[in-house]
PDB file of C-alpha atoms in Angstrom:
ATOM      1  CA  UNK A   1      86.223 110.793 149.900  1.00  0.00           C
ATOM      2  CA  UNK A   2      89.181 108.675 150.900  1.00  0.00           C
ATOM      3  CA  UNK A   3      89.926 105.842 148.592  1.00  0.00           C
ATOM      4  CA  UNK A   4      91.541 102.771 150.285  1.00  0.00           C
ATOM      5  CA  UNK A   5      92.904 100.107 147.862  1.00  0.00           C
ATOM      6  CA  UNK A   6      92.349  96.334 148.659  1.00  0.00           C
ATOM      7  CA  UNK A   7      93.971  93.277 146.889  1.00  0.00           C
ATOM      8  CA  UNK A   8      91.614  90.720 145.675  1.00  0.00           C
ATOM      9  CA  UNK A   9      93.349  87.495 144.836  1.00  0.00           C
ATOM     10  CA  UNK A  10      92.227  84.735 142.439  1.00  0.00           C
ATOM     11  CA  UNK A  11      89.313  82.494 143.592  1.00  0.00           C
ATOM     12  CA  UNK A  12      88.192  85.189 145.965  1.00  0.00           C
ATOM     13  CA  UNK A  13      85.167  87.337 146.013  1.00  0.00           C
ATOM     14  CA  UNK A  14      83.957  90.463 147.845  1.00  0.00           C
ATOM     15  CA  UNK A  15      80.319  90.936 148.798  1.00  0.00           C
ATOM     16  CA  UNK A  16      79.106  94.277 150.074  1.00  0.00           C
ATOM     17  CA  UNK A  17      75.663  94.130 151.722  1.00  0.00           C
ATOM     18  CA  UNK A  18      73.138  96.898 152.106  1.00  0.00           C
ATOM     19  CA  UNK A  19      72.584  95.940 155.658  1.00  0.00           C
ATOM     20  CA  UNK A  20      75.917  95.746 157.744  1.00  0.00           C
ATOM     21  CA  UNK A  21      74.268  93.435 160.145  1.00  0.00           C
ATOM     22  CA  UNK A  22      74.135  90.774 157.361  1.00  0.00           C
ATOM     23  CA  UNK A  23      77.877  91.157 156.831  1.00  0.00           C
ATOM     24  CA  UNK A  24      78.663  90.946 160.472  1.00  0.00           C
ATOM     25  CA  UNK A  25      76.455  87.882 160.947  1.00  0.00           C
ATOM     26  CA  UNK A  26      78.226  86.108 158.058  1.00  0.00           C
ATOM     27  CA  UNK A  27      81.682  87.280 159.209  1.00  0.00           C
ATOM     28  CA  UNK A  28      81.205  85.380 162.478  1.00  0.00           C
ATOM     29  CA  UNK A  29      81.010  82.080 160.509  1.00  0.00           C
ATOM     30  CA  UNK A  30      84.515  80.865 159.673  1.00  0.00           C
ATOM     31  CA  UNK A  31      83.106  78.717 156.773  1.00  0.00           C
ATOM     32  CA  UNK A  32      79.940  78.857 154.772  1.00  0.00           C
ATOM     33  CA  UNK A  33      78.417  76.184 152.482  1.00  0.00           C
ATOM     34  CA  UNK A  34      77.698  77.761 149.051  1.00  0.00           C
ATOM     35  CA  UNK A  35      75.731  76.148 146.321  1.00  0.00           C
ATOM     36  CA  UNK A  36      77.661  76.402 143.139  1.00  0.00           C
ATOM     37  CA  UNK A  37      76.669  74.604 139.857  1.00  0.00           C
ATOM     38  CA  UNK A  38      74.736  71.762 141.561  1.00  0.00           C
ATOM     39  CA  UNK A  39      77.435  71.266 144.079  1.00  0.00           C
ATOM     40  CA  UNK A  40      78.151  72.547 147.582  1.00  0.00           C
ATOM     41  CA  UNK A  41      81.375  74.084 148.292  1.00  0.00           C
ATOM     42  CA  UNK A  42      82.712  75.104 151.631  1.00  0.00           C
ATOM     43  CA  UNK A  43      84.394  78.506 151.387  1.00  0.00           C
ATOM     44  CA  UNK A  44      86.067  80.547 154.044  1.00  0.00           C
ATOM     45  CA  UNK A  45      84.416  83.636 155.168  1.00  0.00           C
ATOM     46  CA  UNK A  46      86.766  86.521 156.386  1.00  0.00           C
ATOM     47  CA  UNK A  47      86.382  90.163 157.407  1.00  0.00           C
ATOM     48  CA  UNK A  48      87.892  92.661 154.998  1.00  0.00           C
ATOM     49  CA  UNK A  49      90.842  94.226 156.782  1.00  0.00           C
ATOM     50  CA  UNK A  50      91.762  97.395 155.077  1.00  0.00           C
ATOM     51  CA  UNK A  51      95.330  98.735 154.769  1.00  0.00           C
ATOM     52  CA  UNK A  52      96.626 101.256 157.211  1.00  0.00           C
ATOM     53  CA  UNK A  53      95.662 104.772 156.239  1.00  0.00           C
ATOM     54  CA  UNK A  54      95.690 108.249 157.671  1.00  0.00           C
ATOM     55  CA  UNK A  55      92.856 110.633 158.533  1.00  0.00           C
ATOM     56  CA  UNK A  56      93.083 114.254 159.275  1.00  0.00           C
ATOM     57  CA  UNK A  57      91.006 117.541 159.214  1.00  0.00           C
ATOM     58  CA  UNK A  58      92.074 120.157 156.711  1.00  0.00           C
ATOM     59  CA  UNK A  59      91.255 123.661 157.786  1.00  0.00           C
ATOM     60  CA  UNK A  60      91.441 126.382 155.188  1.00  0.00           C
ATOM     61  CA  UNK A  61      91.198 130.102 155.829  1.00  0.00           C
ATOM     62  CA  UNK A  62      91.444 133.177 153.749  1.00  0.00           C
ATOM     63  CA  UNK A  63      94.212 135.530 154.867  1.00  0.00           C
ATOM     64  CA  UNK A  64      93.028 138.825 155.759  1.00  0.00           C
ATOM     65  CA  UNK A  65      96.478 140.381 155.308  1.00  0.00           C
ATOM     66  CA  UNK A  66      97.976 138.759 152.213  1.00  0.00           C
ATOM     67  CA  UNK A  67      97.236 138.362 148.422  1.00  0.00           C
ATOM     68  CA  UNK A  68      98.889 136.426 145.596  1.00  0.00           C
ATOM     69  CA  UNK A  69      99.946 138.199 142.571  1.00  0.00           C
ATOM     70  CA  UNK A  70     101.060 136.529 139.335  1.00  0.00           C
ATOM     71  CA  UNK A  71     101.765 137.138 135.720  1.00  0.00           C
ATOM     72  CA  UNK A  72     104.324 139.827 136.808  1.00  0.00           C
ATOM     73  CA  UNK A  73     106.128 140.933 133.575  1.00  0.00           C
ATOM     74  CA  UNK A  74     109.839 140.503 133.440  1.00  0.00           C
ATOM     75  CA  UNK A  75     111.300 144.014 133.127  1.00  0.00           C
ATOM     76  CA  UNK A  76     115.008 145.157 132.592  1.00  0.00           C
ATOM     77  CA  UNK A  77     115.197 146.487 136.102  1.00  0.00           C
ATOM     78  CA  UNK A  78     116.930 145.262 139.276  1.00  0.00           C
ATOM     79  CA  UNK A  79     114.746 143.009 141.467  1.00  0.00           C
ATOM     80  CA  UNK A  80     114.673 145.319 144.412  1.00  0.00           C
ATOM     81  CA  UNK A  81     113.252 148.011 142.062  1.00  0.00           C
ATOM     82  CA  UNK A  82     110.548 145.749 141.001  1.00  0.00           C
ATOM     83  CA  UNK A  83     109.651 144.915 144.616  1.00  0.00           C
ATOM     84  CA  UNK A  84     109.450 148.624 145.366  1.00  0.00           C
ATOM     85  CA  UNK A  85     107.145 149.254 142.326  1.00  0.00           C
ATOM     86  CA  UNK A  86     104.953 146.362 143.363  1.00  0.00           C
ATOM     87  CA  UNK A  87     104.667 147.802 146.828  1.00  0.00           C
ATOM     88  CA  UNK A  88     103.940 151.366 145.666  1.00  0.00           C
ATOM     89  CA  UNK A  89     101.369 150.045 143.134  1.00  0.00           C
ATOM     90  CA  UNK A  90      99.423 147.962 145.814  1.00  0.00           C
ATOM     91  CA  UNK A  91      99.741 150.589 148.394  1.00  0.00           C
ATOM     92  CA  UNK A  92      97.681 153.125 146.521  1.00  0.00           C
ATOM     93  CA  UNK A  93      94.247 153.404 148.021  1.00  0.00           C
ATOM     94  CA  UNK A  94      93.001 155.651 145.411  1.00  0.00           C
ATOM     95  CA  UNK A  95      92.897 152.979 142.944  1.00  0.00           C
ATOM     96  CA  UNK A  96      91.722 150.216 145.342  1.00  0.00           C
ATOM     97  CA  UNK A  97      94.812 149.230 146.898  1.00  0.00           C
ATOM     98  CA  UNK A  98      95.230 147.889 150.691  1.00  0.00           C
ATOM     99  CA  UNK A  99      97.124 150.747 152.227  1.00  0.00           C
ATOM    100  CA  UNK A 100     100.407 150.288 154.116  1.00  0.00           C
ATOM    101  CA  UNK A 101     102.329 147.201 153.191  1.00  0.00           C
ATOM    102  CA  UNK A 102     104.325 145.151 155.744  1.00  0.00           C
ATOM    103  CA  UNK A 103     106.205 142.943 153.201  1.00  0.00           C
ATOM    104  CA  UNK A 104     106.549 142.049 149.517  1.00  0.00           C
ATOM    105  CA  UNK A 105     107.902 138.638 148.604  1.00  0.00           C
ATOM    106  CA  UNK A 106     108.836 138.695 144.834  1.00  0.00           C
ATOM    107  CA  UNK A 107     110.054 135.788 142.559  1.00  0.00           C
ATOM    108  CA  UNK A 108     111.290 136.984 139.370  1.00  0.00           C
ATOM    109  CA  UNK A 109     111.636 133.392 137.927  1.00  0.00           C
ATOM    110  CA  UNK A 110     108.018 132.594 138.366  1.00  0.00           C
ATOM    111  CA  UNK A 111     106.681 136.211 137.863  1.00  0.00           C
ATOM    112  CA  UNK A 112     104.777 135.871 141.278  1.00  0.00           C
ATOM    113  CA  UNK A 113     104.602 137.648 144.558  1.00  0.00           C
ATOM    114  CA  UNK A 114     102.952 137.639 147.955  1.00  0.00           C
ATOM    115  CA  UNK A 115     101.867 141.066 149.161  1.00  0.00           C
ATOM    116  CA  UNK A 116     101.405 141.340 153.014  1.00  0.00           C
ATOM    117  CA  UNK A 117      99.494 144.401 154.242  1.00  0.00           C
ATOM    118  CA  UNK A 118      99.926 145.925 157.688  1.00  0.00           C
ATOM    119  CA  UNK A 119      96.346 146.299 158.366  1.00  0.00           C
ATOM    120  CA  UNK A 120      94.258 143.102 159.226  1.00  0.00           C
ATOM    121  CA  UNK A 121      91.386 142.787 156.629  1.00  0.00           C
ATOM    122  CA  UNK A 122      93.143 144.876 153.803  1.00  0.00           C
ATOM    123  CA  UNK A 123      93.097 142.070 151.521  1.00  0.00           C
ATOM    124  CA  UNK A 124      89.262 142.243 151.393  1.00  0.00           C
ATOM    125  CA  UNK A 125      89.768 145.261 149.126  1.00  0.00           C
ATOM    126  CA  UNK A 126      90.689 142.698 146.426  1.00  0.00           C
ATOM    127  CA  UNK A 127      87.754 140.266 146.833  1.00  0.00           C
ATOM    128  CA  UNK A 128      86.259 139.686 143.419  1.00  0.00           C
ATOM    129  CA  UNK A 129      89.234 141.407 141.755  1.00  0.00           C
ATOM    130  CA  UNK A 130      91.084 139.130 139.433  1.00  0.00           C
ATOM    131  CA  UNK A 131      93.178 141.737 137.510  1.00  0.00           C
ATOM    132  CA  UNK A 132      94.897 144.750 138.907  1.00  0.00           C
ATOM    133  CA  UNK A 133      96.622 147.592 136.959  1.00  0.00           C
ATOM    134  CA  UNK A 134     100.286 147.862 137.209  1.00  0.00           C
ATOM    135  CA  UNK A 135     102.337 150.630 135.541  1.00  0.00           C
ATOM    136  CA  UNK A 136     106.102 150.521 135.118  1.00  0.00           C
ATOM    137  CA  UNK A 137     108.755 151.493 132.601  1.00  0.00           C
ATOM    138  CA  UNK A 138     106.158 153.608 130.783  1.00  0.00           C
ATOM    139  CA  UNK A 139     103.814 150.639 130.129  1.00  0.00           C
ATOM    140  CA  UNK A 140     100.635 149.350 131.764  1.00  0.00           C
ATOM    141  CA  UNK A 141      99.933 145.779 132.532  1.00  0.00           C
ATOM    142  CA  UNK A 142      97.116 143.684 134.165  1.00  0.00           C
ATOM    143  CA  UNK A 143      98.384 141.558 136.968  1.00  0.00           C
ATOM    144  CA  UNK A 144      96.434 138.413 138.292  1.00  0.00           C
ATOM    145  CA  UNK A 145      95.293 138.681 141.905  1.00  0.00           C
ATOM    146  CA  UNK A 146      94.059 135.910 143.997  1.00  0.00           C
ATOM    147  CA  UNK A 147      93.367 135.333 147.776  1.00  0.00           C
ATOM    148  CA  UNK A 148      96.063 133.883 149.876  1.00  0.00           C
ATOM    149  CA  UNK A 149      95.033 130.754 151.779  1.00  0.00           C
ATOM    150  CA  UNK A 150      96.326 129.332 155.058  1.00  0.00           C
ATOM    151  CA  UNK A 151      96.092 125.539 155.469  1.00  0.00           C
ATOM    152  CA  UNK A 152      96.286 123.799 158.805  1.00  0.00           C
ATOM    153  CA  UNK A 153      96.202 120.011 159.427  1.00  0.00           C
ATOM    154  CA  UNK A 154      94.464 118.957 162.525  1.00  0.00           C
ATOM    155  CA  UNK A 155      93.871 115.539 164.286  1.00  0.00           C
ATOM    156  CA  UNK A 156      96.384 113.633 161.969  1.00  0.00           C
ATOM    157  CA  UNK A 157      96.224 110.097 162.948  1.00  0.00           C
ATOM    158  CA  UNK A 158      96.824 106.628 161.367  1.00  0.00           C
ATOM    159  CA  UNK A 159      94.082 103.973 161.378  1.00  0.00           C
ATOM    160  CA  UNK A 160      93.589 100.476 160.419  1.00  0.00           C
ATOM    161  CA  UNK A 161      89.862  99.468 159.800  1.00  0.00           C
ATOM    162  CA  UNK A 162      87.706  96.475 159.009  1.00  0.00           C
ATOM    163  CA  UNK A 163      84.799  97.035 156.499  1.00  0.00           C
ATOM    164  CA  UNK A 164      81.431  96.774 158.264  1.00  0.00           C
ATOM    165  CA  UNK A 165      79.321  95.922 155.080  1.00  0.00           C
ATOM    166  CA  UNK A 166      81.662  93.759 153.132  1.00  0.00           C
ATOM    167  CA  UNK A 167      82.855  90.110 153.513  1.00  0.00           C
ATOM    168  CA  UNK A 168      85.685  88.236 151.742  1.00  0.00           C
ATOM    169  CA  UNK A 169      85.060  84.736 150.460  1.00  0.00           C
ATOM    170  CA  UNK A 170      88.286  82.649 150.044  1.00  0.00           C
ATOM    171  CA  UNK A 171      88.852  79.223 148.466  1.00  0.00           C
ATOM    172  CA  UNK A 172      86.122  79.210 145.863  1.00  0.00           C
ATOM    173  CA  UNK A 173      86.576  76.047 143.782  1.00  0.00           C
ATOM    174  CA  UNK A 174      87.508  76.260 140.147  1.00  0.00           C
ATOM    175  CA  UNK A 175      84.427  75.738 137.954  1.00  0.00           C
ATOM    176  CA  UNK A 176      84.030  75.433 134.173  1.00  0.00           C
ATOM    177  CA  UNK A 177      81.562  78.569 133.968  1.00  0.00           C
ATOM    178  CA  UNK A 178      82.860  81.992 133.322  1.00  0.00           C
ATOM    179  CA  UNK A 179      83.452  84.508 136.012  1.00  0.00           C
ATOM    180  CA  UNK A 180      80.201  86.289 135.377  1.00  0.00           C
ATOM    181  CA  UNK A 181      78.008  83.060 135.742  1.00  0.00           C
ATOM    182  CA  UNK A 182      79.984  81.964 138.981  1.00  0.00           C
ATOM    183  CA  UNK A 183      79.410  85.562 140.338  1.00  0.00           C
ATOM    184  CA  UNK A 184      75.743  85.311 139.700  1.00  0.00           C
ATOM    185  CA  UNK A 185      75.497  82.043 141.522  1.00  0.00           C
ATOM    186  CA  UNK A 186      77.377  83.430 144.565  1.00  0.00           C
ATOM    187  CA  UNK A 187      75.068  86.517 144.525  1.00  0.00           C
ATOM    188  CA  UNK A 188      71.857  84.427 144.341  1.00  0.00           C
ATOM    189  CA  UNK A 189      73.018  82.265 147.222  1.00  0.00           C
ATOM    190  CA  UNK A 190      73.917  85.117 149.554  1.00  0.00           C
ATOM    191  CA  UNK A 191      70.749  87.166 148.703  1.00  0.00           C
ATOM    192  CA  UNK A 192      68.584  84.418 150.313  1.00  0.00           C
ATOM    193  CA  UNK A 193      67.685  85.071 153.932  1.00  0.00           C
ATOM    194  CA  UNK A 194      67.493  81.261 154.449  1.00  0.00           C
ATOM    195  CA  UNK A 195      71.250  81.193 153.849  1.00  0.00           C
ATOM    196  CA  UNK A 196      71.996  83.861 156.340  1.00  0.00           C
ATOM    197  CA  UNK A 197      72.164  86.520 153.550  1.00  0.00           C
ATOM    198  CA  UNK A 198      70.412  89.704 152.354  1.00  0.00           C
ATOM    199  CA  UNK A 199      70.264  92.287 149.670  1.00  0.00           C
ATOM    200  CA  UNK A 200      73.773  92.735 148.034  1.00  0.00           C
ATOM    201  CA  UNK A 201      74.887  96.172 146.977  1.00  0.00           C
ATOM    202  CA  UNK A 202      78.106  95.179 145.078  1.00  0.00           C
ATOM    203  CA  UNK A 203      79.793  91.939 144.228  1.00  0.00           C
ATOM    204  CA  UNK A 204      83.341  91.240 142.639  1.00  0.00           C
ATOM    205  CA  UNK A 205      84.589  87.717 141.940  1.00  0.00           C
ATOM    206  CA  UNK A 206      88.099  86.919 140.562  1.00  0.00           C
ATOM    207  CA  UNK A 207      88.856  83.525 139.126  1.00  0.00           C
ATOM    208  CA  UNK A 208      92.290  83.781 137.630  1.00  0.00           C
ATOM    209  CA  UNK A 209      94.197  87.130 138.093  1.00  0.00           C
ATOM    210  CA  UNK A 210      94.513  89.359 141.144  1.00  0.00           C
ATOM    211  CA  UNK A 211      92.869  92.860 141.045  1.00  0.00           C
ATOM    212  CA  UNK A 212      92.821  95.960 143.202  1.00  0.00           C
ATOM    213  CA  UNK A 213      89.526  97.106 144.488  1.00  0.00           C
ATOM    214  CA  UNK A 214      89.071 100.524 146.083  1.00  0.00           C
ATOM    215  CA  UNK A 215      86.922 101.114 149.150  1.00  0.00           C
ATOM    216  CA  UNK A 216      85.538 104.482 149.576  1.00  0.00           C
ATOM    217  CA  UNK A 217      85.054 106.146 152.981  1.00  0.00           C
TER     218      UNK A 217
END
């Protein structure tokens, strides 16, 4: 889920209603009279305009020709020789290899490689195989093998949205009660249908310091 931050300043409150129609109805009112501690306060009602963000589709496919190899031991042989040994090792079909290899990209520093086979679907031979034998310089090792994934971003676009179920109250007067008590009074007031409200899902009131609230899509 995408988390979108929203800055809530002092003497402000966020109310999220279960029914978005309630929030929309209250948002159309620029001011609302709220009963707080035996007094009526006129507070501003504003829509919650979220910061600009980005949305996109991430498409992930498993390559049918490539595999990732890691935990390759560092041996006292030239880099090209190691690449040739990896190619020969993963070519061998008698031990479960993928057949003819198109390319081997080997990184000595990280001990990793990407093996690209010539035949589509050759990487399926390694499905479920996490360790693969590798013999070199008179020793045998177990290399880690994992699928190679292709990632594609589609429909990448910016957006700026207004929350449909949440309203922002601004200009709440300073009261002697603590934050929790004031929050309770606000919640009681806006839960009443006679005040234009309804069932509240979440509420957050800040009296002194600003806070960041995350909206989740």
